[in-house]
């Protein structure tokens, strides 16, 4: 559609939503990373000049490493790429750089390749960068084992042995060293553990154990991933190192026996001295990629690289305070080809405290510190782990963003206050109308009906029901999650009949907003409007207009208004993650115009607080969405904003003030909000002088915000 009508807004919006996953964002900052590209180029030049002139680039992406090999003088260059989009892109790039006759690109996974079917004979050099933040996540071990067996000439054997063949096989990168470090980090904690004891007016202690879908637990079922990824240097609130960086694993990609032994290698147990007091929240992992003896790339948090680190959150239900004299026991394994790290215990004064034990290790610590010898001995004995009580298997899994939502205290307080106000207004209003108002039964008239249509896990229905005389309908549909809500209702003395799970009955979305009973309308309908990534939820306005028709007199939609704020910034980091900046970073190869077809105008999942950008204006109100009055809405707005400093505008980050009612609002930029922010990235940076006035044109079409800046 875009080829036919490039300005067709629907197609463009859809393409932008699709572009985000067609082409991963790391392509941009990887290609902009001149240092990385140059190091690969040097390692490839050295290998080709040493006689390795037949090359296979596994996971070629845009084709840059294959082109390096060709330019270094390789006689034959092959490349394979499993993503269709990248395969086609690589073909265009290689042709645009005059190498389409020299590099044979295959649209396949390297594991499917065979000699002579796909390449005429074994190659002397494999180059690849099929690694993720946890190193093995793109299957590099399996790819290289297969390559050594089927695609590569045999490796250099020991110096002294007779070397019958002239050229031996080699892999770039030659290997990797994996580092780990224990960290205290509140931002990680609040995405993986419930850190609050109450939400709004509800106690959540009875919720049972709630976990994020990230776990290295022994039986890896497919719903769990072993690690998540974060850019530690950009996390709001930062992090605290609790141990020195330790070496978790060394791997030699030129030793196929070692690669084959990796998954059967026994679990490694490391004892790590704690270097400062802090709460154990996670293990952070990164690596050095040794391209060859001289060149290596690091994905560590201390460099200002743009790489993410692998994060292994700690699951122990209790907080665990590490002290400097402690030693942390960490197990490292890479069974099933994923790197797995797990904090298993703490050694304190010679005694080992397992982290997965249910009883509170802190309680032991309290006894242990008492000075009465007799008591100390008895309590020490009582703390000893009598039997290994099995970790409770009946935990409930929530998305990490849903756990962060639970931990967003201010959000729930505000909702609770706004609901309380509405409920008391409506009760008063009903009592004014007296029982006669509702002929068929008084019971029905004093019950208020509230519907929570939030996506995913939400406690808002319980918050409403906790105000008494409210029958709340929740859209939570997963059985385990409904059990959590029922347990919380019970432990907060909310009558079971005051909480209904609407989706259990309704067969279609339309029915979802149907009335609870023949003629009764809803007193309140609660929508969640902003996605965690920072964009407005799709079809929000349609949902709001449908909800408005189903309200009783005086009933309300929550929230009632959303105000979008934005500010002008100069941010090189955002630029580097959004588009390839010309030819220099890509070693002079012409790649930018091709990969930049996949740039998207709005960057999401941004931590604006830690972006480290130059502010070029004050925050300005960009747009107002009124959910209670459709006539108040518009689709297009011009906003004047004055530059407060000279600079180069490259982006307009934006966020929301969500008004639950006229007075009560929550900001998606607030400190412990579970939302990230989004930013419109300009096609062309705009140089401005201080005090200069600019015009922002802001459009909202089908929940998609677009912003452009003009003089
Ligand atoms: C310092 C490196 C670093 C550190 C931390 N985070 C990110 C990076 C940057 N590297 C990211 C590459 C990650 C994606 S891999 C690159 C391309 O290769 C493709 N592929 C992957 C495996 C594979 C295969 N066996 N056969 C053919 N194709 C294959 C993918 O489809 C992708 O297009």
mmCIF file of C-alpha atoms in Angstrom, residues 338-594:
data_model
loop_
_atom_site.group_PDB
_atom_site.id
_atom_site.type_symbol
_atom_site.label_atom_id
_atom_site.label_comp_id
_atom_site.label_asym_id
_atom_site.label_seq_id
_atom_site.Cartn_x
_atom_site.Cartn_y
_atom_site.Cartn_z
ATOM 1 C CA UNK A 338 20.671 -20.905 27.612
ATOM 2 C CA UNK A 339 23.070 -19.322 30.096
ATOM 3 C CA UNK A 340 21.470 -19.720 33.536
ATOM 4 C CA UNK A 341 22.640 -17.970 36.691
ATOM 5 C CA UNK A 342 20.912 -18.412 40.013
ATOM 6 C CA UNK A 343 21.621 -16.983 43.467
ATOM 7 C CA UNK A 344 21.055 -20.012 45.654
ATOM 8 C CA UNK A 345 22.349 -19.154 49.143
ATOM 9 C CA UNK A 346 24.220 -16.771 51.407
ATOM 10 C CA UNK A 347 27.009 -17.913 53.736
ATOM 11 C CA UNK A 348 26.821 -15.855 56.926
ATOM 12 C CA UNK A 349 29.199 -16.558 59.820
ATOM 13 C CA UNK A 350 29.955 -19.954 58.361
ATOM 14 C CA UNK A 351 26.293 -20.967 58.083
ATOM 15 C CA UNK A 352 24.596 -21.397 54.743
ATOM 16 C CA UNK A 353 21.156 -19.785 54.375
ATOM 17 C CA UNK A 354 19.320 -21.000 51.305
ATOM 18 C CA UNK A 355 17.561 -18.195 49.440
ATOM 19 C CA UNK A 356 14.569 -20.210 48.385
ATOM 20 C CA UNK A 357 13.614 -21.152 51.932
ATOM 21 C CA UNK A 358 10.252 -19.793 52.956
ATOM 22 C CA UNK A 359 11.135 -18.900 56.523
ATOM 23 C CA UNK A 360 12.420 -15.389 56.874
ATOM 24 C CA UNK A 361 16.222 -15.495 56.988
ATOM 25 C CA UNK A 362 16.118 -12.035 58.542
ATOM 26 C CA UNK A 363 14.262 -13.479 61.575
ATOM 27 C CA UNK A 364 17.163 -15.904 62.083
ATOM 28 C CA UNK A 365 19.560 -13.020 61.785
ATOM 29 C CA UNK A 366 17.602 -11.133 64.449
ATOM 30 C CA UNK A 367 17.860 -14.072 66.894
ATOM 31 C CA UNK A 368 21.493 -14.640 66.011
ATOM 32 C CA UNK A 369 22.412 -11.101 66.940
ATOM 33 C CA UNK A 370 20.941 -11.367 70.452
ATOM 34 C CA UNK A 371 23.663 -11.373 73.146
ATOM 35 C CA UNK A 372 22.211 -13.976 75.418
ATOM 36 C CA UNK A 373 24.317 -17.088 74.723
ATOM 37 C CA UNK A 374 21.538 -19.460 75.810
ATOM 38 C CA UNK A 375 18.887 -17.792 73.615
ATOM 39 C CA UNK A 376 21.358 -17.524 70.778
ATOM 40 C CA UNK A 377 22.046 -21.228 70.780
ATOM 41 C CA UNK A 378 18.360 -22.164 70.921
ATOM 42 C CA UNK A 379 17.339 -19.733 68.195
ATOM 43 C CA UNK A 380 20.267 -20.768 66.009
ATOM 44 C CA UNK A 381 19.014 -24.327 66.255
ATOM 45 C CA UNK A 382 15.453 -23.256 65.464
ATOM 46 C CA UNK A 383 16.684 -21.482 62.340
ATOM 47 C CA UNK A 384 18.508 -24.487 60.984
ATOM 48 C CA UNK A 385 16.682 -25.800 57.977
ATOM 49 C CA UNK A 386 14.953 -28.844 59.433
ATOM 50 C CA UNK A 387 13.447 -30.130 56.195
ATOM 51 C CA UNK A 388 13.834 -28.506 52.837
ATOM 52 C CA UNK A 389 10.270 -27.227 52.655
ATOM 53 C CA UNK A 390 9.370 -27.390 48.973
ATOM 54 C CA UNK A 391 9.125 -23.939 47.359
ATOM 55 C CA UNK A 392 5.434 -23.109 47.013
ATOM 56 C CA UNK A 393 4.534 -24.107 43.467
ATOM 57 C CA UNK A 394 1.234 -22.288 43.496
ATOM 58 C CA UNK A 395 2.592 -18.854 42.652
ATOM 59 C CA UNK A 396 0.780 -16.655 40.146
ATOM 60 C CA UNK A 397 2.695 -15.376 37.116
ATOM 61 C CA UNK A 398 2.118 -11.753 36.095
ATOM 62 C CA UNK A 399 3.867 -9.750 33.394
ATOM 63 C CA UNK A 400 6.648 -7.632 34.854
ATOM 64 C CA UNK A 401 4.689 -4.518 33.810
ATOM 65 C CA UNK A 402 1.674 -5.834 35.769
ATOM 66 C CA UNK A 403 3.855 -6.342 38.857
ATOM 67 C CA UNK A 404 5.178 -2.790 38.449
ATOM 68 C CA UNK A 405 1.553 -1.641 38.211
ATOM 69 C CA UNK A 406 0.765 -3.350 41.522
ATOM 70 C CA UNK A 407 3.764 -1.598 43.031
ATOM 71 C CA UNK A 408 2.577 1.774 41.719
ATOM 72 C CA UNK A 409 1.167 2.962 45.034
ATOM 73 C CA UNK A 410 0.229 6.468 43.892
ATOM 74 C CA UNK A 411 -1.817 5.121 40.957
ATOM 75 C CA UNK A 412 -3.987 2.957 43.199
ATOM 76 C CA UNK A 413 -4.301 5.593 45.923
ATOM 77 C CA UNK A 414 -5.558 8.079 43.333
ATOM 78 C CA UNK A 415 -7.996 5.580 41.855
ATOM 79 C CA UNK A 416 -9.258 4.697 45.333
ATOM 80 C CA UNK A 417 -9.825 8.358 46.221
ATOM 81 C CA UNK A 418 -11.588 9.156 42.941
ATOM 82 C CA UNK A 419 -13.807 6.074 43.238
ATOM 83 C CA UNK A 420 -14.682 6.941 46.847
ATOM 84 C CA UNK A 421 -15.799 10.400 45.760
ATOM 85 C CA UNK A 422 -17.972 9.082 42.951
ATOM 86 C CA UNK A 423 -19.500 6.307 45.053
ATOM 87 C CA UNK A 424 -20.491 8.659 47.851
ATOM 88 C CA UNK A 425 -21.976 11.095 45.298
ATOM 89 C CA UNK A 426 -24.030 8.348 43.689
ATOM 90 C CA UNK A 427 -25.163 6.907 47.016
ATOM 91 C CA UNK A 428 -26.308 10.330 48.081
ATOM 92 C CA UNK A 429 -27.992 10.818 44.703
ATOM 93 C CA UNK A 430 -29.780 7.454 44.989
ATOM 94 C CA UNK A 431 -30.882 8.126 48.548
ATOM 95 C CA UNK A 432 -32.221 11.484 47.342
ATOM 96 C CA UNK A 433 -34.318 9.654 44.801
ATOM 97 C CA UNK A 434 -35.471 7.327 47.596
ATOM 98 C CA UNK A 435 -36.354 3.639 47.296
ATOM 99 C CA UNK A 436 -39.418 4.358 45.189
ATOM 100 C CA UNK A 437 -37.182 5.396 42.325
ATOM 101 C CA UNK A 438 -36.508 1.829 41.403
ATOM 102 C CA UNK A 439 -39.881 0.045 41.403
ATOM 103 C CA UNK A 440 -38.887 -3.595 41.204
ATOM 104 C CA UNK A 441 -36.588 -3.868 44.184
ATOM 105 C CA UNK A 442 -34.903 -1.613 46.752
ATOM 106 C CA UNK A 443 -31.942 -4.021 46.933
ATOM 107 C CA UNK A 444 -31.034 -3.256 43.325
ATOM 108 C CA UNK A 445 -31.143 0.501 43.788
ATOM 109 C CA UNK A 446 -28.590 0.750 46.621
ATOM 110 C CA UNK A 447 -26.031 -1.428 44.847
ATOM 111 C CA UNK A 448 -23.704 0.427 42.490
ATOM 112 C CA UNK A 449 -22.355 -1.467 39.490
ATOM 113 C CA UNK A 450 -18.745 -0.819 38.498
ATOM 114 C CA UNK A 451 -16.930 -2.371 35.533
ATOM 115 C CA UNK A 452 -13.160 -2.579 35.108
ATOM 116 C CA UNK A 453 -12.240 -3.178 31.454
ATOM 117 C CA UNK A 454 -8.494 -2.833 31.975
ATOM 118 C CA UNK A 455 -6.403 -5.185 29.854
ATOM 119 C CA UNK A 456 -4.392 -7.755 31.770
ATOM 120 C CA UNK A 457 -4.227 -7.956 35.553
ATOM 121 C CA UNK A 458 -5.948 -5.164 37.490
ATOM 122 C CA UNK A 459 -7.088 -4.668 41.083
ATOM 123 C CA UNK A 460 -9.327 -1.716 40.261
ATOM 124 C CA UNK A 461 -12.495 -3.825 40.489
ATOM 125 C CA UNK A 462 -11.500 -4.841 44.037
ATOM 126 C CA UNK A 463 -10.716 -1.245 44.915
ATOM 127 C CA UNK A 464 -14.242 -0.320 43.823
ATOM 128 C CA UNK A 465 -15.855 -3.236 45.660
ATOM 129 C CA UNK A 466 -13.961 -2.368 48.846
ATOM 130 C CA UNK A 467 -16.096 0.771 49.174
ATOM 131 C CA UNK A 468 -19.156 -1.253 50.122
ATOM 132 C CA UNK A 469 -22.544 -1.487 48.337
ATOM 133 C CA UNK A 470 -20.633 -1.861 45.103
ATOM 134 C CA UNK A 471 -20.862 -4.848 42.807
ATOM 135 C CA UNK A 472 -17.670 -4.855 40.752
ATOM 136 C CA UNK A 473 -17.041 -6.648 37.493
ATOM 137 C CA UNK A 474 -13.466 -7.526 36.611
ATOM 138 C CA UNK A 475 -12.129 -8.397 33.149
ATOM 139 C CA UNK A 476 -9.360 -10.559 34.544
ATOM 140 C CA UNK A 477 -9.709 -13.850 32.717
ATOM 141 C CA UNK A 478 -6.809 -16.140 33.702
ATOM 142 C CA UNK A 479 -7.876 -18.646 36.361
ATOM 143 C CA UNK A 480 -4.797 -18.106 38.572
ATOM 144 C CA UNK A 481 -5.291 -14.357 38.435
ATOM 145 C CA UNK A 482 -8.962 -14.676 39.323
ATOM 146 C CA UNK A 483 -7.921 -16.791 42.317
ATOM 147 C CA UNK A 484 -5.621 -14.000 43.478
ATOM 148 C CA UNK A 485 -8.487 -11.509 43.264
ATOM 149 C CA UNK A 486 -10.814 -13.884 45.148
ATOM 150 C CA UNK A 487 -8.195 -14.415 47.885
ATOM 151 C CA UNK A 488 -7.745 -10.648 48.189
ATOM 152 C CA UNK A 489 -11.515 -10.075 48.253
ATOM 153 C CA UNK A 490 -11.836 -12.620 51.017
ATOM 154 C CA UNK A 491 -8.932 -11.272 53.074
ATOM 155 C CA UNK A 492 -10.283 -7.730 52.702
ATOM 156 C CA UNK A 493 -13.824 -8.739 53.798
ATOM 157 C CA UNK A 494 -15.313 -8.040 50.406
ATOM 158 C CA UNK A 495 -18.392 -10.269 49.999
ATOM 159 C CA UNK A 496 -17.778 -12.836 47.281
ATOM 160 C CA UNK A 497 -21.011 -11.919 45.538
ATOM 161 C CA UNK A 498 -19.693 -8.345 45.096
ATOM 162 C CA UNK A 499 -16.985 -9.466 42.689
ATOM 163 C CA UNK A 500 -17.873 -10.907 39.294
ATOM 164 C CA UNK A 501 -15.598 -11.994 36.460
ATOM 165 C CA UNK A 502 -17.318 -10.625 33.458
ATOM 166 C CA UNK A 503 -15.327 -12.489 30.820
ATOM 167 C CA UNK A 504 -16.357 -15.841 32.254
ATOM 168 C CA UNK A 505 -19.834 -15.242 30.873
ATOM 169 C CA UNK A 506 -19.460 -12.993 27.900
ATOM 170 C CA UNK A 507 -18.827 -14.613 24.537
ATOM 171 C CA UNK A 508 -17.908 -11.521 22.584
ATOM 172 C CA UNK A 509 -16.277 -8.135 23.134
ATOM 173 C CA UNK A 510 -19.623 -6.422 22.431
ATOM 174 C CA UNK A 511 -21.215 -8.361 25.236
ATOM 175 C CA UNK A 512 -18.405 -7.222 27.508
ATOM 176 C CA UNK A 513 -19.967 -3.823 27.993
ATOM 177 C CA UNK A 514 -23.506 -5.229 28.178
ATOM 178 C CA UNK A 515 -25.558 -4.113 31.164
ATOM 179 C CA UNK A 516 -25.288 -6.190 34.367
ATOM 180 C CA UNK A 517 -29.045 -6.627 34.385
ATOM 181 C CA UNK A 518 -31.952 -5.668 32.174
ATOM 182 C CA UNK A 519 -32.354 -2.017 32.945
ATOM 183 C CA UNK A 520 -29.527 -1.190 35.390
ATOM 184 C CA UNK A 521 -26.726 0.944 33.947
ATOM 185 C CA UNK A 522 -23.151 1.164 35.144
ATOM 186 C CA UNK A 523 -22.168 3.665 37.819
ATOM 187 C CA UNK A 524 -18.541 3.621 36.725
ATOM 188 C CA UNK A 525 -16.529 2.058 33.910
ATOM 189 C CA UNK A 526 -12.736 1.999 34.325
ATOM 190 C CA UNK A 527 -10.493 1.925 31.271
ATOM 191 C CA UNK A 528 -6.733 1.772 31.136
ATOM 192 C CA UNK A 529 -5.710 4.268 28.494
ATOM 193 C CA UNK A 530 -1.951 4.245 28.177
ATOM 194 C CA UNK A 531 0.104 1.178 27.261
ATOM 195 C CA UNK A 532 3.232 0.434 29.302
ATOM 196 C CA UNK A 533 5.324 1.375 26.261
ATOM 197 C CA UNK A 534 4.001 4.956 26.438
ATOM 198 C CA UNK A 535 1.480 4.927 23.582
ATOM 199 C CA UNK A 536 -2.261 5.546 23.820
ATOM 200 C CA UNK A 537 -4.126 2.240 23.780
ATOM 201 C CA UNK A 538 -5.692 1.291 20.461
ATOM 202 C CA UNK A 539 -9.419 2.039 20.047
ATOM 203 C CA UNK A 540 -9.475 4.020 23.302
ATOM 204 C CA UNK A 541 -11.873 6.676 22.017
ATOM 205 C CA UNK A 542 -14.239 4.079 20.564
ATOM 206 C CA UNK A 543 -14.278 2.205 23.880
ATOM 207 C CA UNK A 544 -14.900 5.431 25.787
ATOM 208 C CA UNK A 545 -17.828 6.469 23.590
ATOM 209 C CA UNK A 546 -19.376 2.992 23.973
ATOM 210 C CA UNK A 547 -18.871 3.153 27.759
ATOM 211 C CA UNK A 548 -20.511 6.591 28.002
ATOM 212 C CA UNK A 549 -23.770 5.228 26.596
ATOM 213 C CA UNK A 550 -23.900 2.581 29.317
ATOM 214 C CA UNK A 551 -23.608 4.895 32.306
ATOM 215 C CA UNK A 552 -26.444 5.715 34.660
ATOM 216 C CA UNK A 553 -27.122 9.419 35.371
ATOM 217 C CA UNK A 554 -24.124 10.771 37.236
ATOM 218 C CA UNK A 555 -22.105 7.694 36.303
ATOM 219 C CA UNK A 556 -18.545 8.220 35.122
ATOM 220 C CA UNK A 557 -15.872 6.811 32.873
ATOM 221 C CA UNK A 558 -12.490 6.574 34.565
ATOM 222 C CA UNK A 559 -10.294 8.348 33.638
ATOM 223 C CA UNK A 560 -12.331 11.256 32.342
ATOM 224 C CA UNK A 561 -9.544 13.178 30.632
ATOM 225 C CA UNK A 562 -6.002 12.661 29.390
ATOM 226 C CA UNK A 563 -3.646 15.574 28.823
ATOM 227 C CA UNK A 564 -0.595 14.884 26.657
ATOM 228 C CA UNK A 565 2.576 16.837 27.520
ATOM 229 C CA UNK A 566 5.754 17.047 25.495
ATOM 230 C CA UNK A 567 9.057 18.854 25.406
ATOM 231 C CA UNK A 568 11.737 19.585 22.814
ATOM 232 C CA UNK A 569 15.040 17.779 23.347
ATOM 233 C CA UNK A 570 18.396 17.225 21.707
ATOM 234 C CA UNK A 571 19.240 13.570 22.174
ATOM 235 C CA UNK A 572 22.013 11.846 20.236
ATOM 236 C CA UNK A 573 21.209 8.549 21.974
ATOM 237 C CA UNK A 574 17.674 8.581 20.602
ATOM 238 C CA UNK A 575 19.019 9.364 17.146
ATOM 239 C CA UNK A 576 21.435 6.428 17.297
ATOM 240 C CA UNK A 577 18.589 4.087 18.202
ATOM 241 C CA UNK A 578 16.283 5.396 15.500
ATOM 242 C CA UNK A 579 18.225 5.635 12.249
ATOM 243 C CA UNK A 580 21.674 4.931 10.844
ATOM 244 C CA UNK A 581 23.495 8.254 10.674
ATOM 245 C CA UNK A 582 25.077 8.271 7.241
ATOM 246 C CA UNK A 583 27.973 6.245 5.877
ATOM 247 C CA UNK A 584 30.840 6.943 8.314
ATOM 248 C CA UNK A 585 29.678 4.610 11.107
ATOM 249 C CA UNK A 586 29.129 1.782 8.601
ATOM 250 C CA UNK A 587 32.723 1.835 7.355
ATOM 251 C CA UNK A 588 31.783 3.835 4.280
ATOM 252 C CA UNK A 589 29.336 1.226 3.031
ATOM 253 C CA UNK A 590 26.039 2.576 1.756
ATOM 254 C CA UNK A 591 23.613 0.955 4.228
ATOM 255 C CA UNK A 592 21.687 3.798 5.895
ATOM 256 C CA UNK A 593 19.018 4.482 3.215
ATOM 257 C CA UNK A 594 18.023 0.812 3.177
#
